[in-house]
XYZ file of C-alpha atoms in Angstrom:
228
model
C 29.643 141.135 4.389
C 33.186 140.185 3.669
C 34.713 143.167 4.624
C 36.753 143.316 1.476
C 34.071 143.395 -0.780
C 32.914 147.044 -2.339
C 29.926 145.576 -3.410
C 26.661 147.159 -2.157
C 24.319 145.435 -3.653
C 23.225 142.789 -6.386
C 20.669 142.613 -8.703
C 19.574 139.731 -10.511
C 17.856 138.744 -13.739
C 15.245 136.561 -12.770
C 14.291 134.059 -16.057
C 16.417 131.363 -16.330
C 18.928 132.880 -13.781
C 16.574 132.155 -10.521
C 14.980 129.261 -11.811
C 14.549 127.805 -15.738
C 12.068 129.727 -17.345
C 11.916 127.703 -20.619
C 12.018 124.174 -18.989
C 8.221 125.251 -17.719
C 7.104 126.233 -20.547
C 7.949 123.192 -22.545
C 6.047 121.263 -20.112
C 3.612 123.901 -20.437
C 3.307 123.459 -24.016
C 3.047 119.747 -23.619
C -0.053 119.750 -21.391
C -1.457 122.368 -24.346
C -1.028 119.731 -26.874
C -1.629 116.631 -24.654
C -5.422 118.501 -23.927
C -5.983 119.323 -27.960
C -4.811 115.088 -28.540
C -2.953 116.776 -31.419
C -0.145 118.968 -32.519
C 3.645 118.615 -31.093
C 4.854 120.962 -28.420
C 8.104 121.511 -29.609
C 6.775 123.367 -32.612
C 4.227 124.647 -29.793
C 6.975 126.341 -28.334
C 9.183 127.381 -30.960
C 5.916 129.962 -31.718
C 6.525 131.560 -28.393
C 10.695 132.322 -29.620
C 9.450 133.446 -32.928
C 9.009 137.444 -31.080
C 5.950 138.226 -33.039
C 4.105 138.371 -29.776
C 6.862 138.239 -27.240
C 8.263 135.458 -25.068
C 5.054 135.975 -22.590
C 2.360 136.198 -24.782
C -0.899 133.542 -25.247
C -1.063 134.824 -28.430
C 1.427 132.663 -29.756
C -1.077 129.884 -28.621
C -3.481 131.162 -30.962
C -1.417 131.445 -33.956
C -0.593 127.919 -33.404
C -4.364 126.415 -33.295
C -4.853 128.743 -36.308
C -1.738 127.896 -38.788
C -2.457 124.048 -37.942
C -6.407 124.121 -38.530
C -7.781 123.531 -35.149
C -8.627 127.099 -33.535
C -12.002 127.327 -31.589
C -12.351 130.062 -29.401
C -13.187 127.735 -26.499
C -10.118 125.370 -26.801
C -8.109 128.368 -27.157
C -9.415 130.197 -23.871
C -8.816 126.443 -21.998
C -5.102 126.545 -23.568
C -4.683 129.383 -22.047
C -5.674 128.334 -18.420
C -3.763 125.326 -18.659
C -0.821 126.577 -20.223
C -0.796 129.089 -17.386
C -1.303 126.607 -14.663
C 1.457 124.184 -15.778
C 3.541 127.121 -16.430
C 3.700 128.301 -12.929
C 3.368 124.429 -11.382
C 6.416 123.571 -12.942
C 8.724 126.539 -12.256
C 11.734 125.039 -10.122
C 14.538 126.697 -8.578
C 17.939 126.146 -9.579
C 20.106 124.052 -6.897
C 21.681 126.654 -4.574
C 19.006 129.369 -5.104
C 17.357 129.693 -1.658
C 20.479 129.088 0.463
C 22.466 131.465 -1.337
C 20.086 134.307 -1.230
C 19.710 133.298 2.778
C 23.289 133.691 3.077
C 23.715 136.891 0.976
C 20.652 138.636 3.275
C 22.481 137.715 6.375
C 25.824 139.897 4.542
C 23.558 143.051 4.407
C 23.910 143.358 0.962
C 20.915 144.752 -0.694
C 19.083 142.303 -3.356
C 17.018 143.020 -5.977
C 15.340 141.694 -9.318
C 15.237 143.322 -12.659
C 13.165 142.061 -15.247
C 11.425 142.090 -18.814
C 8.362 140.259 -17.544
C 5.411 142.039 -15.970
C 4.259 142.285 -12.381
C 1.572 139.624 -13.404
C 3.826 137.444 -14.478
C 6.986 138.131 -11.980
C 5.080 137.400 -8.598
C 3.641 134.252 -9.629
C 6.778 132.792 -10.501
C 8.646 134.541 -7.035
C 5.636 133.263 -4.753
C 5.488 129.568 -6.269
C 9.526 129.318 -5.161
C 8.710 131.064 -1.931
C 11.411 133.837 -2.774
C 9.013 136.815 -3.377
C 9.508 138.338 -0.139
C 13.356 137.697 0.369
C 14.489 141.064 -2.489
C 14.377 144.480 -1.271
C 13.318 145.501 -4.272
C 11.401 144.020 -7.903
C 11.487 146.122 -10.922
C 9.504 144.902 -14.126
C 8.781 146.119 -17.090
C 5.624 147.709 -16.025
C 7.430 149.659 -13.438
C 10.730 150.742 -15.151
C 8.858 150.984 -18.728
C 11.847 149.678 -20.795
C 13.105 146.625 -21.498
C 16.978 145.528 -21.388
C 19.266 146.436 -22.635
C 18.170 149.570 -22.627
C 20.739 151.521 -19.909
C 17.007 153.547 -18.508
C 16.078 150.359 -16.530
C 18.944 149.569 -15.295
C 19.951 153.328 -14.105
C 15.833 152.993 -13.008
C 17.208 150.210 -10.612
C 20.499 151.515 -9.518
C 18.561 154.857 -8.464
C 16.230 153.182 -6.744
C 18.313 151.462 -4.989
C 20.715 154.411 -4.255
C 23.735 152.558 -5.539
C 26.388 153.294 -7.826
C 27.314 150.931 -10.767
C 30.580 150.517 -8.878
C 28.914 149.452 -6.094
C 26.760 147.047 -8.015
C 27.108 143.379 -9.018
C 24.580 142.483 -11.899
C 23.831 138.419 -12.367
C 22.604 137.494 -15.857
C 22.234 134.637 -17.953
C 22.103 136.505 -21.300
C 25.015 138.266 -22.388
C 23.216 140.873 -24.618
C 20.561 141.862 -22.542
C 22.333 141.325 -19.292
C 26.097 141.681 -19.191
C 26.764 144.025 -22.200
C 24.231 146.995 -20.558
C 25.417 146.115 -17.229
C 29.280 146.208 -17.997
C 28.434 149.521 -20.079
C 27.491 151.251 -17.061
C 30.118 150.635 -14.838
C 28.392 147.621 -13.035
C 30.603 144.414 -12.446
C 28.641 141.223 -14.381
C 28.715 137.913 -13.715
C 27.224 135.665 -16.434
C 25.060 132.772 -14.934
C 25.959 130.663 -17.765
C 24.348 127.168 -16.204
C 20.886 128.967 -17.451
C 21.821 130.406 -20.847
C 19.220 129.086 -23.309
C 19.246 132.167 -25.520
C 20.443 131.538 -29.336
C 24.276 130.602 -30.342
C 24.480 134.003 -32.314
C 23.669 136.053 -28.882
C 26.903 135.280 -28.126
C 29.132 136.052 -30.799
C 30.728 139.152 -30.884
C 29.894 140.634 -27.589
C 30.882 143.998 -26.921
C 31.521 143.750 -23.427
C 32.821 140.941 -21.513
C 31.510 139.298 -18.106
C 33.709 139.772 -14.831
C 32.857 136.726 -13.874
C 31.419 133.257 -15.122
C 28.777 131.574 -12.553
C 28.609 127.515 -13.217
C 26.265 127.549 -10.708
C 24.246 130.208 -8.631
C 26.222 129.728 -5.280
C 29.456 130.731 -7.135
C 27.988 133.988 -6.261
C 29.049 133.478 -2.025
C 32.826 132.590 -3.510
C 32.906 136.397 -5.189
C 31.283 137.872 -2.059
C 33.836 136.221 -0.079
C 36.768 136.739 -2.072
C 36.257 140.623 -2.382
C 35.273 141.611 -5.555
């Protein structure tokens, strides 16, 4: 580590700051509707961002078949496989991912993931991109038992970790769930902005600004270097 540097460890978001969440699930969608021969999967999808069920939930699937007429209880349980499949088939890292997380392991800097999504649906995603076993440490929402941005899972993952928020860089792509809590706390934030797909109103008037703006995910090595 660049000797410079006060930073202990990182932890990232994982959704759409690893790899892009909501790309695979709009193919996902398609293969849904390409399997009923009907429907669209943009308006597929947009039931998922409604938050009636939450981002993760097949239930959205079912409101769908319902509200446009075609619900069976077997089409809806094959939806469900496939959408799951094609979910997890098509989950990509970003360019720069795996190289940059080499290179930050060989710094000894601890690395770690904090998420919303469940151990059920966090290892999948880390195992298809071959990256589950390069983070010291993966805290979900089953584990912590609160969802950003509430400060408990955050302080649940700086206590874990035995760091101090000063100590700590946090890398986000949404700036209300991410940087705000973060930057509250005393962590430094960088906002992965190449992977922000959250609304245009989540970023208007932002309490707390990022420390740093990532175009891309190995901008992370130039911070490390540079001694933040």
């Amino acid at each position: 580590m660049n000797e410079n540097s006060s930073i202990k460890g990182i932890i990232f978001d994982m959704d759409n700051t690893l790899f892009d969440l909501v790309e695979a699930k709009i193919f996902a969608c398609s293969a849904v509707v390409q399997y009923l021969e009907k429907g669209n999967s943009h308006e597929l999808f947009g039931y998922f961002r409604r938050g009636k069920h939450g981002f993760e939930s097949t239930e959205n699937i079912s409101d769908y078949m319902k509200d446009s007429g075609f619900f069976s209880e077997k089409n809806f349980l094959e939806c469900c496989s496939i959408y799951e499949k094609e979910k997890i088939r098509s989950v990509k890292l970003y360019p720069g991912v795996r190289e940059t997380i080499q290179k930050l392991r060989s710094m000894n800097i601890m690395l770690s993931i904090l998420t919303d999504a469940e151990m059920k649906n966090a290892r999948p995603r880390l195992e298809k991109v071959e990256l589950f076993d390069s983070f010291d440490s993966l805290f979900t929402y089953d584990i912590t038992g609160w969802k950003k941005p509430s400060h408990r899972t955050f302080i649940h993952a700086l206590d874990s970790m035995g760091l101090q928020p000063q100590e700590t860089l946090f890398v986000g792509d949404s700036l209300v769930r991410d940087i705000v809590p973060s930057k509250q706390l005393g962590m430094l934030a960088a906002y992965a902005i190449y992977g922000d797909r959250n609304p245009e109103k989540d970023r208007d008037n932002i309490m707390e600004r990022p420390d740093h703006v990532l175009r891309s995910f190995n901008d992370i090595l130039d911070l490390i270097r540079n001694g933040i």
